[in-house]
C-alpha positions as a printed Julia matrix, in Angstrom:
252×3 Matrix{Float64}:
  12.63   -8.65  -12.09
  13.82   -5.35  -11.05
  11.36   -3.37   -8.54
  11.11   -0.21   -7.16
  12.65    0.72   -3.66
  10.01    1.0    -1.23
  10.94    2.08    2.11
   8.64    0.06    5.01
   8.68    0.41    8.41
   7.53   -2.83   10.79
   5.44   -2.47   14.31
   4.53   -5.15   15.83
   4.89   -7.62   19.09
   6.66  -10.61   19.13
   4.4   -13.05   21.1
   6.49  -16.43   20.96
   9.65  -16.99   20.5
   9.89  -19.03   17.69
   7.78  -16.44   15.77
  10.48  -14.1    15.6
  11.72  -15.59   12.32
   8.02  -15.13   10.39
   7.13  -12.22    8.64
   3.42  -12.31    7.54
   3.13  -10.78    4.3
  -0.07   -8.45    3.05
   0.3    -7.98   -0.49
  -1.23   -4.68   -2.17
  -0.71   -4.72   -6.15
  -0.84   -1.38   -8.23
  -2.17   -2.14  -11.52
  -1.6    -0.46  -14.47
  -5.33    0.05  -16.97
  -5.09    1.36  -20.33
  -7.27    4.12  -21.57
 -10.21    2.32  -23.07
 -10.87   -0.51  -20.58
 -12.53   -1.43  -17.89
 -11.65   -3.59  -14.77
 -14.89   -5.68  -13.64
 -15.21   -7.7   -10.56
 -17.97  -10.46  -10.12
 -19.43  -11.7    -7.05
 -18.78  -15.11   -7.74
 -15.49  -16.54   -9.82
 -17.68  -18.72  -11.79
 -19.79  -15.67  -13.67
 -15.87  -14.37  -14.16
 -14.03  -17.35  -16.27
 -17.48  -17.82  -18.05
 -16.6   -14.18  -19.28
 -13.32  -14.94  -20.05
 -13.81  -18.02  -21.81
 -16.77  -16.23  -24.29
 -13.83  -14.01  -24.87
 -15.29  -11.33  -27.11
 -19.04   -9.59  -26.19
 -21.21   -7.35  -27.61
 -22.85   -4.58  -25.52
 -25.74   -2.21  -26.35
 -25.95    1.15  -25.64
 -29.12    2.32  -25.16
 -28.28    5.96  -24.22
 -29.72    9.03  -25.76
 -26.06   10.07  -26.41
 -25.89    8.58  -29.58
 -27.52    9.36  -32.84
 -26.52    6.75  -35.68
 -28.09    3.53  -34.91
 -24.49    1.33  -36.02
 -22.74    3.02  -33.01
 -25.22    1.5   -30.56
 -23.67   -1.84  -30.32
 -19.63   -2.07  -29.17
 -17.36   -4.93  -29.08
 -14.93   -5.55  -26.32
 -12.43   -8.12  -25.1
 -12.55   -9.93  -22.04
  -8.68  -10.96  -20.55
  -7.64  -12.57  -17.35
  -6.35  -10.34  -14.69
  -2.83  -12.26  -13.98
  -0.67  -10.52  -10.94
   2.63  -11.16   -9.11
   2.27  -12.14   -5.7
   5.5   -12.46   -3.48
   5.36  -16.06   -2.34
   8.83  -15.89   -0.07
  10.57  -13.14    1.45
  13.91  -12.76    3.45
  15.02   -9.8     5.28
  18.6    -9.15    6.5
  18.58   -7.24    9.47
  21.21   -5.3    11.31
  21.29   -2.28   14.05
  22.54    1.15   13.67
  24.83    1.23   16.27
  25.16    5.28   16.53
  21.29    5.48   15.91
  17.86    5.1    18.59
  14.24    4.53   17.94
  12.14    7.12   20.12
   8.62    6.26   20.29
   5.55    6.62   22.61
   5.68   10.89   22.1
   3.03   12.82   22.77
   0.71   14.33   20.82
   0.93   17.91   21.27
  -0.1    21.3    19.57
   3.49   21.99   17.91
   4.41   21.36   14.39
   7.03   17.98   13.8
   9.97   19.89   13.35
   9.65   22.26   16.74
   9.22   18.77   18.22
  12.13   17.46   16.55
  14.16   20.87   17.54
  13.32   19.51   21.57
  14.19   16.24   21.23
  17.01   17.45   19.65
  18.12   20.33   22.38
  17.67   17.05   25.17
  19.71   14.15   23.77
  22.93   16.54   22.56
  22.98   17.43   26.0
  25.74   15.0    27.93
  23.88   15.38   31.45
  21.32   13.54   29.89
  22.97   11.08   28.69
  23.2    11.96   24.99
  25.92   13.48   22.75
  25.82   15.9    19.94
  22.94   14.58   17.52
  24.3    13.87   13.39
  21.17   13.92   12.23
  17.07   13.28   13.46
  14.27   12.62   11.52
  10.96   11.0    11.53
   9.65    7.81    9.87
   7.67    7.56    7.34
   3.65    7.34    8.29
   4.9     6.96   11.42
   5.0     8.91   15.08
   8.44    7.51   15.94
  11.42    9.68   15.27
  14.94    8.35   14.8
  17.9    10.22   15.85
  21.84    9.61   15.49
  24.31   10.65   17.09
  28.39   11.58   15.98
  30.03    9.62   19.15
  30.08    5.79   19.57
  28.4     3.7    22.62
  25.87    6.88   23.14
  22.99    5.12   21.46
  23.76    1.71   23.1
  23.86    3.33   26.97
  20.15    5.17   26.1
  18.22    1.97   24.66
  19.84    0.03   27.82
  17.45    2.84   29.82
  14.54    1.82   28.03
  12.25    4.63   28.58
  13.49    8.72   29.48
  11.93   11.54   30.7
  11.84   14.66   28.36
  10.43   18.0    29.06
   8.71   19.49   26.18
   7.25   22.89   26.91
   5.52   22.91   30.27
   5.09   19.18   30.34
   7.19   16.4    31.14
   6.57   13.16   28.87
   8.07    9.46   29.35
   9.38    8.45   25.88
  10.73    4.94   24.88
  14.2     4.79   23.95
  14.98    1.24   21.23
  17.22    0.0    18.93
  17.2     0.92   15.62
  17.16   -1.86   12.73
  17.75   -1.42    9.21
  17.19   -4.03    6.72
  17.6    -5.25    3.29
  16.09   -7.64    1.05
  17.85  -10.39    0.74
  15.99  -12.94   -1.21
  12.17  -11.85   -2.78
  10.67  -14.39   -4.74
   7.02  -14.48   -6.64
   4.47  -16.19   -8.65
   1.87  -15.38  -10.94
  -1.61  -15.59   -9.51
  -4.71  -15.33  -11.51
  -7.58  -12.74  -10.5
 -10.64  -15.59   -9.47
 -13.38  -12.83   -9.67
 -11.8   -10.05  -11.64
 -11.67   -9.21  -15.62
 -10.07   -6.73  -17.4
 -12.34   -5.53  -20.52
 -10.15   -4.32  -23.51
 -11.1    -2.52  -26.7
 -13.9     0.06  -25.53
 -14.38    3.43  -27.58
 -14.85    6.59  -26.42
 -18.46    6.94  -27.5
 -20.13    8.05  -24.41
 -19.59    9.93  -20.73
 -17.54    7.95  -18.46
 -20.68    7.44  -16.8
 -23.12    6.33  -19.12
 -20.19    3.73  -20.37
 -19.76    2.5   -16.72
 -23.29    2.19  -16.4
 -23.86    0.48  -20.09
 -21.24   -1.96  -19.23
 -22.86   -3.15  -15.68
 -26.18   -3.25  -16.82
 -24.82   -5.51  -19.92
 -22.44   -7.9   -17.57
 -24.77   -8.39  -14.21
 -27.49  -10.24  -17.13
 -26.8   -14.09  -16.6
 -28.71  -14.17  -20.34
 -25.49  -12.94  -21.39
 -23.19  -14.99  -19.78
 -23.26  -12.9   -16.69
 -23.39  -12.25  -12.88
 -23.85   -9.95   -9.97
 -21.35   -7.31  -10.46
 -18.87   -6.49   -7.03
 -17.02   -3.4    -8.44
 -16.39   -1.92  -11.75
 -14.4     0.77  -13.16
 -14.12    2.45  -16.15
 -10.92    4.36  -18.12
 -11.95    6.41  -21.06
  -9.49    6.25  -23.73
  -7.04    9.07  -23.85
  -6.18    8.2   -19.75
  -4.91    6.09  -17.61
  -5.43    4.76  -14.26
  -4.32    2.55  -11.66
  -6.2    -0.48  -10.21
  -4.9    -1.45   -6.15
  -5.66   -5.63   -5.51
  -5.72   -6.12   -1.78
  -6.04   -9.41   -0.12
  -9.52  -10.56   -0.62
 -10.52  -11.34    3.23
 -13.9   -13.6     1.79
């Protein structure tokens, strides 16, 4: 299936040798909710498939909101909640060879771009051991910057120095100089996996505050007399929206 480019940037220590080759992966799934449904998580999976498998439920709503006595009673569906979880993933790695990672820089008072501006004014300068700079920039959600120079074998001499020191303002800060690795996806395969606590509630009319509903629909689905269970999370998308559910991996 086709997915959206993500850009990603790996830290991290290789520790053995024969780890370099794994990449441990931490899934987080956005997931779409329709306006008029609700995404309810149980404490235990057993509460949730009993949901499922009763399929369609009645709940009351006794709120003052209302005034004709039919409208106090609402169907809704109960679904699965089915996701895609990568189950293998190869990366193809190679270096930019004009390119360096700087890293370890110090947090200062100055804004990222007056600290890109002296990194800059250092590594064009040949005494240094640098060349004119292409182009710098930093990484995304990251305090490393990444700057490339216009002349070959510059970028290879620096990372063979392993750590510089720059002068920024009236300081002078040791910085470490490494490669800098680009990759690609190469291969990305994944399954469907089934939600073990969650349900996804379909159906639900926009009869009352987005509070009152959310609370209506706990108080109906935590009563095991109606096929329920402790209730973990849920929320609530009047109809009219939509919103966005994030699974992350579930560390019980």
């Amino acid at each position: 299936s086709a997915l959206p480019e993500k850009k990603m940037i790996f830290m991290g220590l290789t520790v053995n040798k024969e780890d370099m080759n794994n990449l441990m992966l931490t899934p987080q799934i956005h997931y779409p909710l329709p306006g008029g449904s609700a995404l309810i998580t149980f404490e235990e999976a057993k509460v949730a498939q009993r949901i499922i498998e009763m399929r369609e439920h009645t709940v009351e709503l006794s709120c003052g909101e209302l005034d004709e006595l039919d409208q106090y009673r609402v169907r809704v569906q109960a679904v699965p909640v089915d996701i895609l979880l990568p189950s293998a993933l190869e990366v193809r790695l190679s270096q930019r060879s004009r390119s360096i990672l700087v890293s370890e820089l110090p947090r200062l008072d100055i804004s990222k771009e007056a600290l890109l501006d002296k990194l800059e004014l250092f590594f064009s300068k040949t005494k240094n051991g640098g060349s004119e700079v292409e182009s710098r920039k930093f990484l995304e959600d990251s305090e490393q910057v990444v700057l490339t120079f216009t002349e070959d074998g510059v970028a290879e001499l620096l990372i063979q120095r392993g750590h510089i020191e720059v002068p920024i303002g009236k300081g002078k800060y040791k910085i470490k100089i490494s490669p800098c690795m680009c990759g690609d996806i190469s291969n990305l395969q994944l399954q469907p996996s089934r939600c073990p606590r969650t349900v996804l509630l379909l159906g639900i009319p926009d009869v009352l505050s987005a509070e009152s509903m959310q609370d209506a629909l706990e108080i109906h689905f935590q009563k095991g007399s109606r096929g329920g269970g402790e209730v973990d999370a849920l929320a609530y998308v009047p109809a009219g929206r939509t919103g966005v559910a994030v699974f992350a991996e579930d560390s019980g």
